[in-house]
Coordinates of N, CA and C in Angstrom, one line a residue:
X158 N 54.7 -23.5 251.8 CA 54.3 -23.5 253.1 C 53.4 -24.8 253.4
X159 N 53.6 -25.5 254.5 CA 52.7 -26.8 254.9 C 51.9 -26.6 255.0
X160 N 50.7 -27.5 255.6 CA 49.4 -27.3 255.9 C 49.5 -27.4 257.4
X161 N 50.2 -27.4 258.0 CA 50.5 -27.4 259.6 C 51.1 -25.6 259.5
X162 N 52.0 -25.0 258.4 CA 52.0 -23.9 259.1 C 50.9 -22.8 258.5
X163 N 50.4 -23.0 257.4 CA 49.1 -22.3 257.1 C 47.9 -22.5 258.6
X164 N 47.8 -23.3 258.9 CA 46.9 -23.4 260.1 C 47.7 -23.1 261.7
X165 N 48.8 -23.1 261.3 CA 49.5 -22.0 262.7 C 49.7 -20.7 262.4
X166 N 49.5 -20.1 261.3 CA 49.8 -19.0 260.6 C 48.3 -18.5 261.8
X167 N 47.1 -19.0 260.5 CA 45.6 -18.9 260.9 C 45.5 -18.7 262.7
X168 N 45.8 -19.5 263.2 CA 45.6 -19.6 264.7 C 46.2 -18.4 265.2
X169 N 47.7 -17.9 264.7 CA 48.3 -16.9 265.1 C 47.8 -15.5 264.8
X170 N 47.2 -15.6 263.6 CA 46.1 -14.6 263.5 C 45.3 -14.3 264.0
X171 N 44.3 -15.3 264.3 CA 43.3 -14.9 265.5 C 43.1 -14.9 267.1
X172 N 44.8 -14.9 267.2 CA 45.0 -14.8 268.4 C 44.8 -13.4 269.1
X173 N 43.7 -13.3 269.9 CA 42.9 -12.0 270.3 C 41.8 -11.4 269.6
X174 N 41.6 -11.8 268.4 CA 41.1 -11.3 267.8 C 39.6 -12.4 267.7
X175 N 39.6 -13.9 268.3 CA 38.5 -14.4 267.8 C 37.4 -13.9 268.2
X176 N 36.9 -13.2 269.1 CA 35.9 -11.9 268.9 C 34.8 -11.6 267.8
X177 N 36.1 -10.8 267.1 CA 35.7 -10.2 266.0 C 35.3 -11.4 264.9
X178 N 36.3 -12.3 264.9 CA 35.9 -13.2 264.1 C 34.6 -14.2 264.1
X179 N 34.3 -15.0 265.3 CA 33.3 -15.4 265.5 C 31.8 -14.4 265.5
X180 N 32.1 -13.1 265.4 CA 30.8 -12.5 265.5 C 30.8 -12.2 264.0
X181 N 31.6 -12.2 262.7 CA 31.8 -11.9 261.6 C 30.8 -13.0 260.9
X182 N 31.0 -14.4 261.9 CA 30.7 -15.5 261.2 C 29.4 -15.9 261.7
X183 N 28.6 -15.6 262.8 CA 27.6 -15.8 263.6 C 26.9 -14.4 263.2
X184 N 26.6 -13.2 262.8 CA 25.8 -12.6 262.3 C 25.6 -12.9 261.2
X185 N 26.5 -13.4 260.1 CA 26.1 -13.3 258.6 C 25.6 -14.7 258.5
X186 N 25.9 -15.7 259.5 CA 24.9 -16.7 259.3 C 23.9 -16.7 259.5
X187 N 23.4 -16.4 260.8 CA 21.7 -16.3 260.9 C 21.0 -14.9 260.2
X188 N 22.1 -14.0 259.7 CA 21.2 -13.1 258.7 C 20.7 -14.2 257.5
X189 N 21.6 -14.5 257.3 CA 21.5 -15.7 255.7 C 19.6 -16.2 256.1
X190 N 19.7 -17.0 257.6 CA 19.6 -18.0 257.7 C 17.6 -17.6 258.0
X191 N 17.7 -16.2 259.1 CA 16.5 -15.5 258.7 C 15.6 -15.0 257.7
X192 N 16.8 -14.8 256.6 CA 16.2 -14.4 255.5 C 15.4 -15.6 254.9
X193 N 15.9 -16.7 255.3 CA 15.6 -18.3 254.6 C 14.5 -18.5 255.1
X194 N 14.1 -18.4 256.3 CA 12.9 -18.4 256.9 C 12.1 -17.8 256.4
X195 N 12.3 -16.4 256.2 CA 11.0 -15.3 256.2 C 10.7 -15.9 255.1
X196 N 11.4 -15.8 254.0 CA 11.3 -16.5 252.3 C 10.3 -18.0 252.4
X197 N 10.9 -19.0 253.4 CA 10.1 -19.8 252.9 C 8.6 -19.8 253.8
X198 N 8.7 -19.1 254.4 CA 7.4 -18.8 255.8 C 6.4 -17.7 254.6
X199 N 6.7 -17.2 253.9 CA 6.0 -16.2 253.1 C 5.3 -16.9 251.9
X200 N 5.6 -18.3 251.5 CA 5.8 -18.6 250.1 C 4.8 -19.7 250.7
X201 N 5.3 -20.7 251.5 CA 4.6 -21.8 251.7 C 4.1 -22.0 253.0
X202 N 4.4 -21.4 254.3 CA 3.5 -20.9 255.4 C 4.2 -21.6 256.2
X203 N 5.3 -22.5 255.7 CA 6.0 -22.7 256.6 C 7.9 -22.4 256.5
X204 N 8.4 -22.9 258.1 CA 9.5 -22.3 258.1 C 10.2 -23.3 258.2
X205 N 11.7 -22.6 257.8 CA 12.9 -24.1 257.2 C 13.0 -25.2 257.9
X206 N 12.8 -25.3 259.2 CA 13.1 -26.6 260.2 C 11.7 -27.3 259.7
X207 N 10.8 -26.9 259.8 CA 9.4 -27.2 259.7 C 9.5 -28.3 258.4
X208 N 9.8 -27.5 257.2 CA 10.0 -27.7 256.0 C 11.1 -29.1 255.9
X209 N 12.0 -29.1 256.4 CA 13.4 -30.4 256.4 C 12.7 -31.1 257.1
X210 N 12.0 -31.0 258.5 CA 11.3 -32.2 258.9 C 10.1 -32.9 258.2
X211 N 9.8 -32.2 257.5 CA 8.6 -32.3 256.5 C 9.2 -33.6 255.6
X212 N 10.0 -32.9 255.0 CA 10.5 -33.5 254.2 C 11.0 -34.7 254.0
X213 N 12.1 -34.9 255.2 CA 12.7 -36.0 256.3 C 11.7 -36.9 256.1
X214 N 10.5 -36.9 256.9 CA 9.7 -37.6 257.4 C 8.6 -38.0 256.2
X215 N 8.6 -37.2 254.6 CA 8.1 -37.9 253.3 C 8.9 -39.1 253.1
X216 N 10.3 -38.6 253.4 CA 11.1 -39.4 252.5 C 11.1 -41.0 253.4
X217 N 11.0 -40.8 254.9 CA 11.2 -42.0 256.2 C 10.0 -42.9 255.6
X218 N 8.9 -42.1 255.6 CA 7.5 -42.8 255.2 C 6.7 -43.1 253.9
X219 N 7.7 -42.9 253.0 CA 7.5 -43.0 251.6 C 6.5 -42.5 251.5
X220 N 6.0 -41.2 251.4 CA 5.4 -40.4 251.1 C 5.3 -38.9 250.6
X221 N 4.7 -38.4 249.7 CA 4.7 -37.0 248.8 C 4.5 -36.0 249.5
X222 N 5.2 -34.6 249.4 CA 4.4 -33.6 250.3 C 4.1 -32.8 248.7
X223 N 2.9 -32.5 248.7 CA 2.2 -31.9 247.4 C 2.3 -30.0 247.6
X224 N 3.1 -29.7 246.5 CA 2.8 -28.1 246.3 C 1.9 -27.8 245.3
X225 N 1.4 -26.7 245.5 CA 1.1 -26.4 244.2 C 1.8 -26.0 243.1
X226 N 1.7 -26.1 241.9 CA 2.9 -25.9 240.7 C 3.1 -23.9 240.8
X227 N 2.5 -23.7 240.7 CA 3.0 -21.9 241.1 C 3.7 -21.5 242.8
X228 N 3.5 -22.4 243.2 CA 4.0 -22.3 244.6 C 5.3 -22.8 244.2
X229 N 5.6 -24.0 243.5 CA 7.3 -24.7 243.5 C 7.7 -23.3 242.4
X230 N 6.8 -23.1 241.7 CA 7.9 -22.1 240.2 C 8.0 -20.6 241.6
X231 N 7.4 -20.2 241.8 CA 7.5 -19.1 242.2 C 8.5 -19.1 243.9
X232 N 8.1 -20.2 244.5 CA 9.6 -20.4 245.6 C 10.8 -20.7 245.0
X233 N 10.8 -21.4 243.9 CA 11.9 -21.5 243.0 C 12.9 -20.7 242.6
X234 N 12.1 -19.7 241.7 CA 13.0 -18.4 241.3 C 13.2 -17.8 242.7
X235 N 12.3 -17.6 243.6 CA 12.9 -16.4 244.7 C 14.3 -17.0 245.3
X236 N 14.2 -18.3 245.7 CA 15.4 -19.3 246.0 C 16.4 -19.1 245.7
X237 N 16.5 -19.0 243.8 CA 17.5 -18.8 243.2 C 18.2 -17.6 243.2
X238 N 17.2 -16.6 243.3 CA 18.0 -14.8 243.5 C 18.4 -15.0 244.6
X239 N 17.6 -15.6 245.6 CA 18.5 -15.2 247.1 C 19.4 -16.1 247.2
X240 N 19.8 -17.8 246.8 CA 20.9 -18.2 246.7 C 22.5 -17.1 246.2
X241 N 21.4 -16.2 244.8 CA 23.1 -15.7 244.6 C 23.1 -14.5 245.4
X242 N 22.4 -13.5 246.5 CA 22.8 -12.9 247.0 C 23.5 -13.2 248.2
X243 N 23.0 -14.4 248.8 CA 23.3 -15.2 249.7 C 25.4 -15.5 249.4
X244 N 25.2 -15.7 248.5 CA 26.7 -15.9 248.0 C 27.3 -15.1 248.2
X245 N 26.7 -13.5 247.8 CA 27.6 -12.4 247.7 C 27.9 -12.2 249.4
X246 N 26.9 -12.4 250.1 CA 26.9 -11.8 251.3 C 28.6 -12.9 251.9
X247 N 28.7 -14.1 251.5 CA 29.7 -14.8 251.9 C 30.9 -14.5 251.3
X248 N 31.0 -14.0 249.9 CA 32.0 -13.9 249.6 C 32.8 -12.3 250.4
X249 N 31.7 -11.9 250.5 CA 31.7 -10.2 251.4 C 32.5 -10.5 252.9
X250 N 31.7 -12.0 253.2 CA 32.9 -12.3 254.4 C 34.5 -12.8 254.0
X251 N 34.5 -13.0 253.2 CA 35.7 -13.7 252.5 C 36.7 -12.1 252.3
X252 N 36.1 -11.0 251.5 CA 36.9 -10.4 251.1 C 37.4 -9.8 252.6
X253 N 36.5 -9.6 253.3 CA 36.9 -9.1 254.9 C 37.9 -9.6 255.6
X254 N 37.9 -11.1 255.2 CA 38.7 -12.4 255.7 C 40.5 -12.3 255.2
X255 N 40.3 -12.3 253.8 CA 41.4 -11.8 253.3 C 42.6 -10.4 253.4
X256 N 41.4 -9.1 253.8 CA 41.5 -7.9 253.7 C 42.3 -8.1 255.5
X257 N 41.2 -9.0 256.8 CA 42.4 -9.2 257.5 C 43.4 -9.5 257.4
X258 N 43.7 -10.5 257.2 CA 45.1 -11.2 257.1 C 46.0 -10.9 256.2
X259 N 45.7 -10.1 255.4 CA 46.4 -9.0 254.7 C 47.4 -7.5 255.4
X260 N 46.8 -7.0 256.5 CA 46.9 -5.6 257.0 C 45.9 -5.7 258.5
X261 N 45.6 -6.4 259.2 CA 45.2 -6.9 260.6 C 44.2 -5.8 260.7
X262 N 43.2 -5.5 259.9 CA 42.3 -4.2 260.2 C 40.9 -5.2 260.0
X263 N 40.4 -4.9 261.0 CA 38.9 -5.6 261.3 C 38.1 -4.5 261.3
X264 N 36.9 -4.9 260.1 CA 36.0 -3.8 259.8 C 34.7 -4.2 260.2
X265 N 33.9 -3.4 260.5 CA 32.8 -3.3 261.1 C 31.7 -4.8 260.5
X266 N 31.4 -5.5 261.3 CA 30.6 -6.8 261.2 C 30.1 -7.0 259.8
X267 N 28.6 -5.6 260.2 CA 27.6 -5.4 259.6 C 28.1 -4.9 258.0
X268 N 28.9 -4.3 257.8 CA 29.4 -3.4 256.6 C 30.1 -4.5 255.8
X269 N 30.9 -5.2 256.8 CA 31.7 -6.5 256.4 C 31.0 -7.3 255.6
X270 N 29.9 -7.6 256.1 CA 28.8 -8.5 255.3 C 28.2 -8.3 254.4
X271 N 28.3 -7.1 253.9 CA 27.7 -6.3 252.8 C 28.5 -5.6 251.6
X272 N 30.3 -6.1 251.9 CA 31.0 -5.7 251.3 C 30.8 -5.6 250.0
X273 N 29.9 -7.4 249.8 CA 30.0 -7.4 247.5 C 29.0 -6.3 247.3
X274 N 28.1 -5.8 248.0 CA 27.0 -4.9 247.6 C 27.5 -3.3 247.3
X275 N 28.9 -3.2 247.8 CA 29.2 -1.2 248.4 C 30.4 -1.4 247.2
X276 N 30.4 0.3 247.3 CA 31.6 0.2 246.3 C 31.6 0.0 245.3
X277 N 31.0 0.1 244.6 CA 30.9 -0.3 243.2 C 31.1 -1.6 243.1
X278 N 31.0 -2.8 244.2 CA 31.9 -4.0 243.4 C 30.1 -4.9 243.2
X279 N 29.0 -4.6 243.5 CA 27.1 -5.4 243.5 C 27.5 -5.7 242.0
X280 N 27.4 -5.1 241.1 CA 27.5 -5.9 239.6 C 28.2 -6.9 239.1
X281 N 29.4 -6.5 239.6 CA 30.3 -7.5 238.8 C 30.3 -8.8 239.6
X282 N 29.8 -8.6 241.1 CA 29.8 -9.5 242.3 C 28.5 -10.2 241.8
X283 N 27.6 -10.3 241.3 CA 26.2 -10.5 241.2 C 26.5 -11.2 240.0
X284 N 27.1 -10.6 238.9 CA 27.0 -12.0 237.7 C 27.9 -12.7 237.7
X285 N 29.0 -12.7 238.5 CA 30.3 -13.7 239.1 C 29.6 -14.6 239.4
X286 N 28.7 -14.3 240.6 CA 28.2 -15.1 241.5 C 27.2 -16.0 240.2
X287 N 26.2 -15.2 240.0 CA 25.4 -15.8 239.0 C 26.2 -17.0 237.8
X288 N 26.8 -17.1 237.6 CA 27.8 -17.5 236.9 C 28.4 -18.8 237.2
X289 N 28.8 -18.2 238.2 CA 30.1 -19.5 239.3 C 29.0 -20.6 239.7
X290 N 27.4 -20.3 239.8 CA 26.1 -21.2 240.0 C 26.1 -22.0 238.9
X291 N 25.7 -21.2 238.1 CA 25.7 -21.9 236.3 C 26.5 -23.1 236.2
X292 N 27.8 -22.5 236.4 CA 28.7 -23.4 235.6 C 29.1 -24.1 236.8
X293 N 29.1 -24.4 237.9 CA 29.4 -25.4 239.1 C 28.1 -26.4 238.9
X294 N 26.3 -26.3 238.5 CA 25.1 -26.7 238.7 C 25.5 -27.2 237.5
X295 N 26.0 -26.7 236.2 CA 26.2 -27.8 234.9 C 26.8 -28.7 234.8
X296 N 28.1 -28.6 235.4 CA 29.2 -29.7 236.3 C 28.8 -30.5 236.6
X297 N 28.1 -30.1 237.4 CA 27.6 -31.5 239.0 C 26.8 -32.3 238.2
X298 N 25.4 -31.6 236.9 CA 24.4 -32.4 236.4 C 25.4 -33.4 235.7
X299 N 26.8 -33.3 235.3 CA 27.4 -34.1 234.0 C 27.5 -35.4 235.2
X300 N 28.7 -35.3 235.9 CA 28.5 -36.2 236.9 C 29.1 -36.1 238.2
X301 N 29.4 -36.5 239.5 CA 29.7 -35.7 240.4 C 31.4 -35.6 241.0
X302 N 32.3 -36.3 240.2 CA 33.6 -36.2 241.0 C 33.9 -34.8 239.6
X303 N 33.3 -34.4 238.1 CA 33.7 -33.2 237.6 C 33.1 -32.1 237.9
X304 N 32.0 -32.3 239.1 CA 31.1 -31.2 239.4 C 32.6 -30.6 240.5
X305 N 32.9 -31.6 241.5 CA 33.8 -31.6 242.7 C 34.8 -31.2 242.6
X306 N 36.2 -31.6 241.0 CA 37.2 -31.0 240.5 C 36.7 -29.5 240.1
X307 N 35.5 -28.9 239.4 CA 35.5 -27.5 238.8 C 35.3 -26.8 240.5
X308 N 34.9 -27.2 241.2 CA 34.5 -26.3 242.7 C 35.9 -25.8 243.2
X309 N 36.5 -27.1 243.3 CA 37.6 -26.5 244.0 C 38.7 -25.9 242.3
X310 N 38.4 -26.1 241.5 CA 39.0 -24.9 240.2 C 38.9 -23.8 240.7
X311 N 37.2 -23.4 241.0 CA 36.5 -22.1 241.2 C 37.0 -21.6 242.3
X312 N 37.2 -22.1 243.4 CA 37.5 -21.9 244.8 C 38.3 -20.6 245.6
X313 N 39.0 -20.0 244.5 CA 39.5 -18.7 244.8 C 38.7 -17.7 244.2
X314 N 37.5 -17.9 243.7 CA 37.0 -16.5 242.7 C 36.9 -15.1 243.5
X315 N 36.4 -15.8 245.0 CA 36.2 -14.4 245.9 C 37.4 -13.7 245.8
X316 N 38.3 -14.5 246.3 CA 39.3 -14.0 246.6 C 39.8 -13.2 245.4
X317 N 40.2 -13.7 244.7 CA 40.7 -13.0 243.5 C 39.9 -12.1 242.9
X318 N 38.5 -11.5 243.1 CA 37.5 -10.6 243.1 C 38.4 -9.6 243.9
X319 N 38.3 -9.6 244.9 CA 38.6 -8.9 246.2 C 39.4 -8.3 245.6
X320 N 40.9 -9.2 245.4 CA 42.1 -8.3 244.8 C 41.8 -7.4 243.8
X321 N 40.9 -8.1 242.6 CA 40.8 -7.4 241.6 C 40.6 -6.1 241.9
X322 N 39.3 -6.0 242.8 CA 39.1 -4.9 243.3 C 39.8 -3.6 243.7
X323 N 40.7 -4.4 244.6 CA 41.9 -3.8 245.5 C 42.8 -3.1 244.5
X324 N 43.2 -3.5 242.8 CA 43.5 -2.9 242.7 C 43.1 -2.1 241.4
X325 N 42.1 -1.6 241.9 CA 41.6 -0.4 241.1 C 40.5 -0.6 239.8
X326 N 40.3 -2.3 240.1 CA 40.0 -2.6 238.6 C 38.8 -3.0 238.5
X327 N 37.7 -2.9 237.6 CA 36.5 -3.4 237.4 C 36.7 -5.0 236.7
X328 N 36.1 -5.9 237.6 CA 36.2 -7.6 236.2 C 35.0 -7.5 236.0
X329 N 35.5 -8.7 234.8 CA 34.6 -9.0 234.2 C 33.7 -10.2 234.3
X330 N 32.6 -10.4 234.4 CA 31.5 -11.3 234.9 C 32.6 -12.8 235.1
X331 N 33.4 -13.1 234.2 CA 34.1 -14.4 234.2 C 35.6 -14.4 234.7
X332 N 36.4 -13.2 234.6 CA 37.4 -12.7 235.1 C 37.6 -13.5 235.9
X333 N 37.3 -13.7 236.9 CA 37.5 -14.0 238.3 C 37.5 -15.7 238.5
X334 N 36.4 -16.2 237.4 CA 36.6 -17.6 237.6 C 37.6 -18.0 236.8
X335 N 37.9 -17.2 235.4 CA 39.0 -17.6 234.8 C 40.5 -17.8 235.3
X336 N 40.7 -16.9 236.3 CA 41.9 -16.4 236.8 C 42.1 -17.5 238.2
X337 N 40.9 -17.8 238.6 CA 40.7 -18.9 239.7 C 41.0 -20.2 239.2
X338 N 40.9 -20.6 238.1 CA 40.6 -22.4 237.2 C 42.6 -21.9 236.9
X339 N 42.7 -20.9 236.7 CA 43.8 -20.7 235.6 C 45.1 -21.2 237.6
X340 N 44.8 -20.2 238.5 CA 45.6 -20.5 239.4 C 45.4 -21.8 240.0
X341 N 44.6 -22.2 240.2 CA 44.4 -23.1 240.9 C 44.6 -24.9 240.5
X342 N 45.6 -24.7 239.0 CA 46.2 -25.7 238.0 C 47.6 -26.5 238.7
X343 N 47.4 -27.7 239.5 CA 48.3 -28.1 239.8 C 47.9 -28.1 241.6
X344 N 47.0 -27.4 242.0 CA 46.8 -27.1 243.0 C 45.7 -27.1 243.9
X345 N 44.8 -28.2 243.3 CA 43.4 -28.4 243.6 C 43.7 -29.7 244.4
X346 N 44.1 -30.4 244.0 CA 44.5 -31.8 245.0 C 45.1 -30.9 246.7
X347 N 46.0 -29.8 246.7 CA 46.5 -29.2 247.9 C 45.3 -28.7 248.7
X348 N 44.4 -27.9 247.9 CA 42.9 -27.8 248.3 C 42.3 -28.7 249.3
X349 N 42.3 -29.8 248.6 CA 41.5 -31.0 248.7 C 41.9 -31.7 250.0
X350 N 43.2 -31.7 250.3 CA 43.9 -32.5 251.0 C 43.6 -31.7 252.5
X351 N 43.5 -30.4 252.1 CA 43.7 -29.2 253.1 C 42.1 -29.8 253.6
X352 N 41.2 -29.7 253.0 CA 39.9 -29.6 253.7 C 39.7 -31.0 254.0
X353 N 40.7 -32.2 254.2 CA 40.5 -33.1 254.6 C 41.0 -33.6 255.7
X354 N 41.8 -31.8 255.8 CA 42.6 -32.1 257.4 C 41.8 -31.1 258.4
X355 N 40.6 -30.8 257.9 CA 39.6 -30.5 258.8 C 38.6 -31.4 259.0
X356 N 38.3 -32.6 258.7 CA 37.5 -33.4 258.6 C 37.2 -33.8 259.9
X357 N 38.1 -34.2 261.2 CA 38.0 -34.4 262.6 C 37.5 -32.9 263.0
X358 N 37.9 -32.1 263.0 CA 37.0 -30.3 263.4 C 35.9 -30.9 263.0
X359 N 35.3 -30.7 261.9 CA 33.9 -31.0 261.1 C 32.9 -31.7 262.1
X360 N 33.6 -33.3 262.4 CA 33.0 -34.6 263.3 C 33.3 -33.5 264.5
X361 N 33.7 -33.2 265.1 CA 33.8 -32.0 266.6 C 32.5 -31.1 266.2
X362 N 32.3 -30.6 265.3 CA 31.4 -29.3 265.5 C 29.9 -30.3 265.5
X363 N 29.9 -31.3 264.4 CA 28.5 -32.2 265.0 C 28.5 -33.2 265.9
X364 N 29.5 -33.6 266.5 CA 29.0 -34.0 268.2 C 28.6 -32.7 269.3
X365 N 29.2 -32.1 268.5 CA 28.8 -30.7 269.8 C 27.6 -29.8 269.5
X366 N 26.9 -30.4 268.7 CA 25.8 -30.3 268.0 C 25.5 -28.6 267.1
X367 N 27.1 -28.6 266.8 CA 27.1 -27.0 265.9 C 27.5 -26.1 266.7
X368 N 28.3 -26.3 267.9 CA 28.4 -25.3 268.8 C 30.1 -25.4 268.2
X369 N 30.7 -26.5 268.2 CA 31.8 -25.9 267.7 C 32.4 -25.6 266.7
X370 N 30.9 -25.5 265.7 CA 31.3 -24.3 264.2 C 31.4 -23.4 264.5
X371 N 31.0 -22.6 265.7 CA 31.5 -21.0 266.1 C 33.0 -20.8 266.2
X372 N 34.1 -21.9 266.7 CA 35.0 -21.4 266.6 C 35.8 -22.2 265.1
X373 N 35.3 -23.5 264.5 CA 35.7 -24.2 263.4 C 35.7 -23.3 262.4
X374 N 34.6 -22.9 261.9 CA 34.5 -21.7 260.5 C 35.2 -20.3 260.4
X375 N 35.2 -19.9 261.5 CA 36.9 -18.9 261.7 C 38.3 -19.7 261.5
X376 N 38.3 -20.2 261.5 CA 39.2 -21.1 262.4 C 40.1 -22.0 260.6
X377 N 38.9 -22.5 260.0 CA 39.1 -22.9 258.8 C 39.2 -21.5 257.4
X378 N 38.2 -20.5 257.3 CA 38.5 -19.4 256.7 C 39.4 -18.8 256.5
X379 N 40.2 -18.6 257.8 CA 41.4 -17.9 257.6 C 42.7 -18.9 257.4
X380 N 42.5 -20.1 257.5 CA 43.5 -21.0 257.0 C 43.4 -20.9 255.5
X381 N 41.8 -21.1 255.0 CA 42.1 -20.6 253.8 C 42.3 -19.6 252.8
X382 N 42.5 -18.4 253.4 CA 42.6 -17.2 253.1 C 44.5 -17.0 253.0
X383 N 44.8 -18.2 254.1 CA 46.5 -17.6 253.7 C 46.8 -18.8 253.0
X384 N 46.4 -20.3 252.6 CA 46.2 -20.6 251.4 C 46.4 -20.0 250.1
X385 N 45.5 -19.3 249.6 CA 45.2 -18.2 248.9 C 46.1 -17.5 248.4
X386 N 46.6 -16.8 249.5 CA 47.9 -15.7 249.4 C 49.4 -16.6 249.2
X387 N 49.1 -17.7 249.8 CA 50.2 -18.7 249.7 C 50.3 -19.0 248.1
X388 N 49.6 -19.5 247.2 CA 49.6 -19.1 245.8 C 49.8 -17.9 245.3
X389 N 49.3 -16.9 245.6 CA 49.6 -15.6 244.7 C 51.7 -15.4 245.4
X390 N 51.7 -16.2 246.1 CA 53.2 -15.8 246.6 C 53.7 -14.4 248.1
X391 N 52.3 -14.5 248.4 CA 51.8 -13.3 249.4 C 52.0 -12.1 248.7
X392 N 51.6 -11.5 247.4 CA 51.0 -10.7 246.9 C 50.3 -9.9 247.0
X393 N 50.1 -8.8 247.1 CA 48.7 -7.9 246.9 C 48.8 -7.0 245.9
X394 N 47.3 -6.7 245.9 CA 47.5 -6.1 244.9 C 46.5 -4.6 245.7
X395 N 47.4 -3.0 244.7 CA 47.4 -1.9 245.3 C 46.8 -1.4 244.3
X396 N 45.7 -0.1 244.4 CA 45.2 0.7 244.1 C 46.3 1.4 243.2
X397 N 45.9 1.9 241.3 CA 46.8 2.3 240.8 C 46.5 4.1 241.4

């Protein structure tokens, strides 16, 4: 399948349906994005805009913004747990993403977004996630075009979670990235190419100053969700 009909597939998909999809994608972001706030408003008294202009404006004026050292270790670790929950919550949109385009059933926003947590799937989703950090943050430190090839290796883990799930099966903490590096052989350049034919959307969503990521990030998800399926050969996998 091309990359013109994966993204008429995607369009034909959410034909009626963008709704549901844009509110899938606009709650679980500013939940993310509140939580980011409360976190850094509780830690260091200020909040994330506050903090990037802060920052911004060290870096414009060649100047330090000074924490205290229990203040960086202790915003640090909280960072890092909520980075990987933060993950889970996205891959929870992902598995919803897929589970559409799979069987056209749109599930409830809020439940959607919480998917890696229900179900028995919080553990194995939690040291996936923990994991898929590790080994993408060890990559990137070596240097940055093998940080950029193992991402898009990794690139299907949700997905291929999801399935796992779907059918009946518990993985294992690496399962999922293994099965993602293992598919994704021969087919990361397709990846790459793909998200480079969103690059004009991208420049669209920041002249419009992020207003048209509301309909871009639907818009690109479900292109790559039948991607996805376009490898497994439109497969699923069923409950034994």
């Amino acid at each position: 399948m091309t990359r013109k009909e994966l993204k008429d597939n995607a369009k034909s998909q959410l034909r009626g349906n963008w709704g549901w999809a844009i509110a899938l994608f606009l709650v679980s972001a500013i939940f993310i994005y509140i939580v980011n706030d409360i976190i850094s408003y509780s830690i260091t008294g200020k909040d994330v805009i506050y903090r990037s202009v802060e920052s911004f404006g060290s870096i414009y004026n060649n100047t330090v913004v000074v924490e205290k050292p229990m203040t960086i270790q202790i915003s640090s670790l909280i960072s890092y747990v909520w980075g990987i929950l933060s993950t889970m919550i996205l891959w929870g949109v992902t598995y919803t993403i897929l589970k559409f385009r799979d069987d056209g059933s749109k599930e409830n926003v809020f439940k959607a977004m919480f998917s890696a947590f229900t179900n028995g799937r919080f553990e194995t989703s939690f040291l996936t996630s923990l994991l898929y950090g590790i080994f993408l943050t060890l990559w990137a430190c070596l240097l940055v075009i093998p940080g950029i090839v193992k991402a898009y290796a990794y690139a299907m883990t949700p997905y291929i979670l999801k399935d796992t799930y779907d059918a009946g099966n518990k993985p294992t903490a690496t399962e999922a990235i293994t099965k993602s590096r293992e598919l994704m052989k021969g087919h990361k350049a397709e990846l790459f190419v793909l998200d480079l034919s969103f690059i004009g959307w991208w420049l669209l969503g920041i002249i419009t100053l992020g207003i048209g990521f509301i309909w871009i990030t639907p818009y690109y998800r479900q292109t790559k969700a039948n991607f996805y399926r376009e490898l497994t050969n439109g497969k699923t996998f069923k409950k034994n």
